[in-house]
Coordinates of C-alpha atoms and ligand atoms in Angstrom, one line a residue:
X1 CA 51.0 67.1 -1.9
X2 CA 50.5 70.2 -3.7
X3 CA 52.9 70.0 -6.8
X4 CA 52.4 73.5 -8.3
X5 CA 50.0 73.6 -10.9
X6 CA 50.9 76.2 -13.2
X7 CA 54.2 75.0 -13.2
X8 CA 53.8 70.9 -13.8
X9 CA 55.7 69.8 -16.1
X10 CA 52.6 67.1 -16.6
X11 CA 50.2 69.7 -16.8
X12 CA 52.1 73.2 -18.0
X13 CA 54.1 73.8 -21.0
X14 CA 55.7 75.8 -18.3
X15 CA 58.5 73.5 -17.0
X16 CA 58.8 72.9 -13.0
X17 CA 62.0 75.4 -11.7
X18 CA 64.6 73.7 -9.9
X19 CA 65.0 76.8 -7.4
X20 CA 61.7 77.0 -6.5
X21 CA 60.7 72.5 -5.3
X22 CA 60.4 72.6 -2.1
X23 CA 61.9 69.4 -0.2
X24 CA 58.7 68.0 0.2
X25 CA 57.6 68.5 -3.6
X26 CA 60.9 66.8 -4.2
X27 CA 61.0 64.0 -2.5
X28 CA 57.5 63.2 -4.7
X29 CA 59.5 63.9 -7.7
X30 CA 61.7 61.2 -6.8
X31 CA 59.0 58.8 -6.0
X32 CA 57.3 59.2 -9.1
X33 CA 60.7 58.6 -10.8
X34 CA 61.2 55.8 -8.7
X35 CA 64.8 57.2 -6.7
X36 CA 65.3 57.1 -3.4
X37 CA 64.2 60.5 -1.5
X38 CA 66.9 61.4 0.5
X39 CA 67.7 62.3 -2.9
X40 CA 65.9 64.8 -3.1
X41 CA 67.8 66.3 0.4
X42 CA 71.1 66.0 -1.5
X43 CA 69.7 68.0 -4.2
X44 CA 68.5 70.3 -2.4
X45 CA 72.0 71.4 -0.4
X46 CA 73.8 71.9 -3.9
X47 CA 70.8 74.4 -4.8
X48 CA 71.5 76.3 -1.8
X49 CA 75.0 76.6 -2.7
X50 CA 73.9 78.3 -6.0
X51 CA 74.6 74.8 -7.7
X52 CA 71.9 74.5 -9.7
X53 CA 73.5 72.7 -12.6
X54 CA 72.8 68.7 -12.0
X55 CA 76.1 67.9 -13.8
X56 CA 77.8 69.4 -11.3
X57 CA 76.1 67.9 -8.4
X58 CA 78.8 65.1 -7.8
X59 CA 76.8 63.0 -5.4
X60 CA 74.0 62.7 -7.7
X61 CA 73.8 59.8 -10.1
X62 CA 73.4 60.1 -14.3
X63 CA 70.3 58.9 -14.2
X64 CA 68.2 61.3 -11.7
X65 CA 71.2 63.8 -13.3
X66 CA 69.6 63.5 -17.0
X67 CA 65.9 63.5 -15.4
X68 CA 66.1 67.0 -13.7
X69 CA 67.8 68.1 -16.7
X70 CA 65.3 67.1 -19.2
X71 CA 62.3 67.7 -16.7
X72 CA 63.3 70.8 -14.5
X73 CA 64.2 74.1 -15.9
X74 CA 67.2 73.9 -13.7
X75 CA 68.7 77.2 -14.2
X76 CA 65.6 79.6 -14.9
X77 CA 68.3 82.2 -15.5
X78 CA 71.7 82.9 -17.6
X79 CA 74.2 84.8 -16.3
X80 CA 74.9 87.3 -19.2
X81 CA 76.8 90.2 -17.9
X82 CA 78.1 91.1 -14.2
X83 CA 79.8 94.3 -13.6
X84 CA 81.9 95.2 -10.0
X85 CA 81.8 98.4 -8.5
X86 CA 85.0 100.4 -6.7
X87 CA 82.9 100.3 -3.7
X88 CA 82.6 96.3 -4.2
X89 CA 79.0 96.5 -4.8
X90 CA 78.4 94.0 -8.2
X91 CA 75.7 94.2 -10.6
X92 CA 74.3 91.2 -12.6
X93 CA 72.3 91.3 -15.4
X94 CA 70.1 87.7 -16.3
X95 CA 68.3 86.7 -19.2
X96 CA 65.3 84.9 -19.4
X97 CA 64.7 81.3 -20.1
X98 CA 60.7 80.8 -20.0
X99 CA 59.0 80.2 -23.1
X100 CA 58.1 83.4 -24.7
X101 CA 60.0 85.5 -22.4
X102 CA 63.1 84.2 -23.4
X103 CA 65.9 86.6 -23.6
X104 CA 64.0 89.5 -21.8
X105 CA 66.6 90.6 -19.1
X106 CA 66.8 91.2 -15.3
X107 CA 69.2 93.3 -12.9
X108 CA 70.0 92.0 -9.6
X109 CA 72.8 94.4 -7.3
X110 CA 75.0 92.8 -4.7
X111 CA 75.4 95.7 -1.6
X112 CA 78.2 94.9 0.4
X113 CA 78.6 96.7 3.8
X114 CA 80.7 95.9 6.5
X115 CA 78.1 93.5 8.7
X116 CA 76.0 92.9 5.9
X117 CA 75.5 91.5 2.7
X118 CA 72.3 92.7 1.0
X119 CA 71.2 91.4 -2.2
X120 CA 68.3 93.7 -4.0
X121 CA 66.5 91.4 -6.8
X122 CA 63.7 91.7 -9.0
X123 CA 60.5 91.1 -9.3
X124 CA 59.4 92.1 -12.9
X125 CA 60.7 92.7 -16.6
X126 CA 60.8 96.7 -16.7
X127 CA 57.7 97.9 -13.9
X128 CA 53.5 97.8 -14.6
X129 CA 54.3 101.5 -12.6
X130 CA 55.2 104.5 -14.6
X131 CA 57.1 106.7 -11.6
X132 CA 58.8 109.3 -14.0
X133 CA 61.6 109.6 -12.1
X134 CA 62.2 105.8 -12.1
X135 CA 64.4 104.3 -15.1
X136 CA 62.4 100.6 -14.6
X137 CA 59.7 102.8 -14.7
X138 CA 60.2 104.5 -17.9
X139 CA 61.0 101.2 -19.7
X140 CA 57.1 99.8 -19.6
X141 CA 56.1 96.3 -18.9
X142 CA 57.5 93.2 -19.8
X143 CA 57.3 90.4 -17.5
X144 CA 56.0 89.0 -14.0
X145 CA 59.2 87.0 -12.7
X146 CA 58.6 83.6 -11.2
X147 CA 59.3 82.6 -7.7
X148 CA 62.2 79.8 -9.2
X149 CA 63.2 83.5 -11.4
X150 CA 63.4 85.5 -7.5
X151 CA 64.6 83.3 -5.9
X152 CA 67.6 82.0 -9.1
X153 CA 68.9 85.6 -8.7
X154 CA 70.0 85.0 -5.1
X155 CA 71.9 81.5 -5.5
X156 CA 73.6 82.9 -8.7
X157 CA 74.6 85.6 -6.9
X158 CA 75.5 83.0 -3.8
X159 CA 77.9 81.6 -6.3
X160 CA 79.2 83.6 -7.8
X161 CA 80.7 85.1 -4.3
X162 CA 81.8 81.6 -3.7
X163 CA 83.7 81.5 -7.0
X164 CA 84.8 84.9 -6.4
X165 CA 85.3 86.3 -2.8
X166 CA 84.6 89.7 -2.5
X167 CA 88.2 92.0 -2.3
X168 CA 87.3 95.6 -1.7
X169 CA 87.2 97.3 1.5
X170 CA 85.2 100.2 3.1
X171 CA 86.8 104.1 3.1
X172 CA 88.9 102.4 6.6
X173 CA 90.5 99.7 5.3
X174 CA 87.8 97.4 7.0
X175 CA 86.6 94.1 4.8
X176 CA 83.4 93.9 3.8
X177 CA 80.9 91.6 4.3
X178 CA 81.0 88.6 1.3
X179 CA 78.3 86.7 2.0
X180 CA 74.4 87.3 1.5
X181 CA 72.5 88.2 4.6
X182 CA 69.5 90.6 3.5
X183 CA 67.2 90.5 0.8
X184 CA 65.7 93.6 -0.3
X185 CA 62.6 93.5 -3.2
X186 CA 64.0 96.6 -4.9
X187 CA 65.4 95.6 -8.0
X188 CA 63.0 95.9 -11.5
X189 CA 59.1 96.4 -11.0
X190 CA 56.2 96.7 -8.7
X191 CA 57.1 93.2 -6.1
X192 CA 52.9 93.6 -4.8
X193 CA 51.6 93.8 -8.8
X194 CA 53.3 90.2 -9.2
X195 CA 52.0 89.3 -5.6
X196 CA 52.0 85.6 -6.2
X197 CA 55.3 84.4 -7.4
X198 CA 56.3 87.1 -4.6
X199 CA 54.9 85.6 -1.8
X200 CA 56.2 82.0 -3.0
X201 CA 59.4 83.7 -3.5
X202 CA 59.5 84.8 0.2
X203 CA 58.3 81.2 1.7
X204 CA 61.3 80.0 -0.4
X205 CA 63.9 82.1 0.7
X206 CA 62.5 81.7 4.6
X207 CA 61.9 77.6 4.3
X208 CA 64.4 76.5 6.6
X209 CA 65.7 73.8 4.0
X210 CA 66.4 75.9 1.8
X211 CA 68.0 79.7 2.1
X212 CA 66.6 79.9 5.8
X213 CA 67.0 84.0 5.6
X214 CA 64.4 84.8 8.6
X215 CA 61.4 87.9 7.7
X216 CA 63.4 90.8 9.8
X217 CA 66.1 90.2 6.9
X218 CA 63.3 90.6 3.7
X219 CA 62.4 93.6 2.7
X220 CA 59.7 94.1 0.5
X221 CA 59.6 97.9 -1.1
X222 CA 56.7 98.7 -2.3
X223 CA 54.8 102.4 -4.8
X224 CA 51.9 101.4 -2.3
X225 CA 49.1 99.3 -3.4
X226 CA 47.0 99.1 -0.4
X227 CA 45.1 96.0 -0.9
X228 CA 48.4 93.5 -1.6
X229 CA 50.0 95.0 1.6
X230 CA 47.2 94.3 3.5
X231 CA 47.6 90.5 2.6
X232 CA 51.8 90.5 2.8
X233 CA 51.1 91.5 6.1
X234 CA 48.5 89.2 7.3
X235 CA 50.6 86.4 5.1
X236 CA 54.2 87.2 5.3
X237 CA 54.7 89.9 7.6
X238 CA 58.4 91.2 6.4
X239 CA 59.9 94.5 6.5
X240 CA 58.2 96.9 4.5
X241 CA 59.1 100.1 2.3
X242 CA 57.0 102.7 0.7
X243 CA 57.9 104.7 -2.0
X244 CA 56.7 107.7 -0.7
X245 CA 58.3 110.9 -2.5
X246 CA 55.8 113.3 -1.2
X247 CA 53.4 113.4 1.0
X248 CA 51.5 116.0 -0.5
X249 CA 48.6 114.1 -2.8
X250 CA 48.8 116.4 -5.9
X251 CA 52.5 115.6 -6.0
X252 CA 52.6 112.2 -5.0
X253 CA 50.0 112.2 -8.1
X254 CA 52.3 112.9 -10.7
X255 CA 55.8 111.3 -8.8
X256 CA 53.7 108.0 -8.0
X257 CA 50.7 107.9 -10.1
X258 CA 49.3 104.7 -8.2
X259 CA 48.7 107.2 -5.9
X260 CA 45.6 107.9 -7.8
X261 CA 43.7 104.8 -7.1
X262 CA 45.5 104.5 -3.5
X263 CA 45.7 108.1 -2.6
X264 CA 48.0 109.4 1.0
X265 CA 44.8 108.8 3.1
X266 CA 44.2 104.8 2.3
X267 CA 47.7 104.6 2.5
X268 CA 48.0 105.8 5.8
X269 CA 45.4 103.7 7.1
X270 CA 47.2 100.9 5.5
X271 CA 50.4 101.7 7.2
X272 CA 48.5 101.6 10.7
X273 CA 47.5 98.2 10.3
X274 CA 50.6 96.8 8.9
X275 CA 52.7 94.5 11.6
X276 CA 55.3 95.9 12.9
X277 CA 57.2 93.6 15.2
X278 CA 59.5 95.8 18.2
X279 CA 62.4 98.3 17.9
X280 CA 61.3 97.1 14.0
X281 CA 60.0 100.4 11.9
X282 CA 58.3 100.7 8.4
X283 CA 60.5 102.9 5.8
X284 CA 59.5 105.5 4.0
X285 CA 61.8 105.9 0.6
X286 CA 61.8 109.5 -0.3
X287 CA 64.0 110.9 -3.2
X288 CA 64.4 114.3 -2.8
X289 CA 64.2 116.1 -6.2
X290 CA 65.2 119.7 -6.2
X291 CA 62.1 122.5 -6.5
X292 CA 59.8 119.4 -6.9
X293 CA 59.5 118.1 -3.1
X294 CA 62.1 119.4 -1.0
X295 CA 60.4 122.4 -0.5
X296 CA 59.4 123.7 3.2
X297 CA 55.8 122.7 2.3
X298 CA 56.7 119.6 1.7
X299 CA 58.8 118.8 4.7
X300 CA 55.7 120.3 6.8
X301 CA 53.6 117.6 5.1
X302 CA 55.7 114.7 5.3
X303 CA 56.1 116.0 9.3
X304 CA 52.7 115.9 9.0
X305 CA 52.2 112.4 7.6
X306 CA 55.0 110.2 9.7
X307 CA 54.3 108.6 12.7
X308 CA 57.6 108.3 14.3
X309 CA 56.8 105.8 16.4
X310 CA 56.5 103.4 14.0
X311 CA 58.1 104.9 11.1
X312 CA 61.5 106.2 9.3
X313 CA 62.3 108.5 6.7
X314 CA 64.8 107.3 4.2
X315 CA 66.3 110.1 2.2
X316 CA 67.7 108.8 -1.5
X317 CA 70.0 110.8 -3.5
X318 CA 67.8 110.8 -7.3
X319 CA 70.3 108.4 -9.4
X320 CA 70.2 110.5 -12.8
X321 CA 69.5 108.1 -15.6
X322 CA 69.9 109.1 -19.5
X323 CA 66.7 111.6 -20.6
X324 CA 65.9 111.8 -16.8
X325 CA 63.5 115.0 -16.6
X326 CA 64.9 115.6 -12.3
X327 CA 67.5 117.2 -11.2
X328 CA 68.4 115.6 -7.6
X329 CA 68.1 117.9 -4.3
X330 CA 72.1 119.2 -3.5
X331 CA 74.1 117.0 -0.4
X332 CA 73.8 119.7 1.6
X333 CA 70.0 120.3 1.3
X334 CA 69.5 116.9 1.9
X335 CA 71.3 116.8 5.3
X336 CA 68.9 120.2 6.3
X337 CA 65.8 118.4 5.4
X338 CA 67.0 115.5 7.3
X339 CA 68.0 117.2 10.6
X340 CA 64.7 119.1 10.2
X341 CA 62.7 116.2 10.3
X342 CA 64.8 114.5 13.2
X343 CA 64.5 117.7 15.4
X344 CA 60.8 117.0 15.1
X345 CA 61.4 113.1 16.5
X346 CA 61.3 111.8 13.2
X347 CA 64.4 109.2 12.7
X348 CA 65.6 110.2 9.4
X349 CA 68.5 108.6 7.6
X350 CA 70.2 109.7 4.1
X351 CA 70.7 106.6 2.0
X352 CA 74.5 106.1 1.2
X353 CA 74.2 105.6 -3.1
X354 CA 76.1 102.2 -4.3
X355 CA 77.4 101.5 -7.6
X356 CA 75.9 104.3 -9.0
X357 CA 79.2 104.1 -11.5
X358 CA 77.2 100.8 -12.8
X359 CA 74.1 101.9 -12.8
X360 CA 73.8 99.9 -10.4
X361 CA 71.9 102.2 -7.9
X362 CA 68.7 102.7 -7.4
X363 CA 65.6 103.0 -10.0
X364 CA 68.8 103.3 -12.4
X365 CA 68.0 99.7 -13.5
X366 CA 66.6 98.8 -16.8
X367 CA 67.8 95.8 -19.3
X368 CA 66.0 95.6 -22.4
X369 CA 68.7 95.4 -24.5
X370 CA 71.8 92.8 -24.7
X371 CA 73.9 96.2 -25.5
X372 CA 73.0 98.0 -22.8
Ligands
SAH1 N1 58.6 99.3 -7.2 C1 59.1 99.3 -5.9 C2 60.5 98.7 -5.8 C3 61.5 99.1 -6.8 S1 62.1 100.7 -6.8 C4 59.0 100.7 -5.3 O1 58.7 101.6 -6.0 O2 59.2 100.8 -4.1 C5 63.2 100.7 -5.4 C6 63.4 102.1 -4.9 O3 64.1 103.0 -5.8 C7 62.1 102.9 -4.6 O4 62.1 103.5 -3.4 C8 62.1 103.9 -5.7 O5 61.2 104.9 -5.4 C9 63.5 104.2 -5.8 N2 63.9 104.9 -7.1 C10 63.3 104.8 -8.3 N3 64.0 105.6 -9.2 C11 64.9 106.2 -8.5 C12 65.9 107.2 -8.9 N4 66.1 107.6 -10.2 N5 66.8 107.6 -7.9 C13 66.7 107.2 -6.7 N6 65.8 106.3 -6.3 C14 64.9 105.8 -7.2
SF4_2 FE1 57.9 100.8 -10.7 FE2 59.0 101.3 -8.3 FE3 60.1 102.4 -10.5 FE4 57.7 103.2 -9.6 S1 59.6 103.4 -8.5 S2 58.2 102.7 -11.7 S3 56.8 101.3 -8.8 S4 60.0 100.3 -10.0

């Protein structure tokens, strides 16, 4: 029985976090404090509610009650701000709890469609990436997350849809889906430069005890650091994203400056290897910025670089952000680009923005400041 090291509470300052026990780990928990295990079951399904507060787990006596409270962080996160959208998309901003993290904040975004309920988390305070046209990226470096910190921004986020059913409805009057299905790493920070508490994070939210949300609905997006996706896909093969931007190296330089130590040519290599299960396709994220790379030279190169059949192109709208140094690409050039690359065979979709009147969409997240 493996009870995580580095998060003991008999060997780590760091206290164990509720969200991330598996059952197993549990059920020792209660052995060693001599309860029952089935206990540890019963704890378990309030968790997966979003319950994560033992004084509200009714079935649960004082006892065990005041012993996950005293030796469990049970709630690895507060809940300090949550803002709704028109198009019913909800934002959530979380503080800290950890030891000398405390206070240092988190974004999490709630996308509601009509057959799906996304839910795009974090995996880092601010990024370790410095993407200029990124707002996480301008704000520097804070934090890894842990798994129980992932995975405590989806049950929060479970609850708080329970407490609070979703009301709005899409542009036809059609209800939207209120309940989380997908889980996309594209919150705050680089998810494969915190690769551990990552891949912990995805085990939890697949363990069939707990969240059960299968690999085809995990998403892991990723600057492209060729070495950790190497290892998600021979671990954890989920969906994968690359922030792509250009496919022209000099460019890609300076938009996604990891692509100096992983330049287009490792990448693509990378990309050929990665598992891709059937009618299943890696995404390529590309933010079209105007005069920077939605030029014709760069739609030959990123024709160049796709292979369509195992491949997509997803065109993002840039999300201004306060001092941002882009100007984003106009609606209109977009759709050309797009139809250009789809009359080449290249699927091509243009990403619908959500909440950007939160700042809710993306690379518009950054919370550093309890004002902000
Ligand atoms: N670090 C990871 C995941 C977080 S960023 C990554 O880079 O993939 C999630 C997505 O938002 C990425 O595709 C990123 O390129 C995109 N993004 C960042 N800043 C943006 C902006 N200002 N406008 C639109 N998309 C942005
Ligand atoms: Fe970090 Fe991704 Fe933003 Fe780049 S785009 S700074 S990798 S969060």
């Amino acid at each position: 029985m493996r009870l995580m090291t580095e998060q003991n509470p008999l060997t780590s300052p760091d206290k164990l976090q509720l969200p991330a026990i598996q059952l197993p780990q549990l059920k020792a928990l209660m052995t060693a404090w001599g309860k029952p295990t089935f206990r540890a079951k019963q704890i378990i399904d309030w968790c997966n509610k979003g319950i994560l507060k033992p004084d509200e787990m009714k079935n649960i006596p004082g006892d065990v009650r005041d012993k996950l409270s005293n030796e469990t962080l049970c709630e690895p996160l507060t809940l300090i701000r949550r803002e709704c959208s028109q198009d019913g998309t909800r934002k959530y901003v979380f503080a800290l709890k950890r030891g000398r993290f405390a206070g240092k904040m988190v974004e999490s975004v709630f996308i509601p469609e009509e057959k799906r309920g996304t839910v795009c988390i974090s995996s880092q305070v601010g990024c370790v990436l410095d993407c200029p046209f990124c707002h996480t990226g301008t704000q520097g470096f804070e934090a890894n997350l842990s798994a129980g910190e992932i995975i405590a921004q989806v049950l929060a986020i479970k609850a708080d849809l329970r407490n609070e059913p979703l009301t709005a409805q899409n542009s036809d009057g059609e209800a939207l889906h209120s309940d989380i299905t997908h889980i996309v790493y594209m919150g705050m920070g680089e998810p494969m430069a915190n690769e551990t508490s990552v891949h912990e994070s995805i085990l939890l939210l697949m363990d069939e005890e707990k969240l059960n949300i299968s690999r085809r609905r995990i998403t892991v997006s990723t600057s492209g650091l060729t070495p950790q996706i190497e290892r998600l896909g021979d671990v954890h093969p989920v969906n994968l994203a690359i922030s792509l931007h250009s496919a022209i190296d000099e460019k890609r330089n300076t938009l996604v400056p990891i692509n100096r130590k992983h330049p287009l040519q490792d990448l693509r290599q990378c990309l050929n290897a990665y598992p891709v299960g059937k009618q299943r396709h890696i995404t390529l994220e590309y933010v079209l910025l105007k005069g920077i790379n939605d030029q014709s030279e760069d739609l030959d190169a990123l024709i160049q670089f796709v292979n369509p059949e195992r491949e997509r192109v997803n065109l993002i709208q840039f999300n201004v952000f306060p001092g941002s140094p882009y100007n984003g690409s106009s609606k209109q050039h977009m759709r050309e680009f797009a139809q250009q690359l789809i009359s080449k065979g290249i699927r091509a979709t243009v990403r619908r923005s959500r909440g950007d009147d939160i700042m809710a969409a993306c690379g518009q997240l950054k919370a550093n400041t309890k004002a902000d």
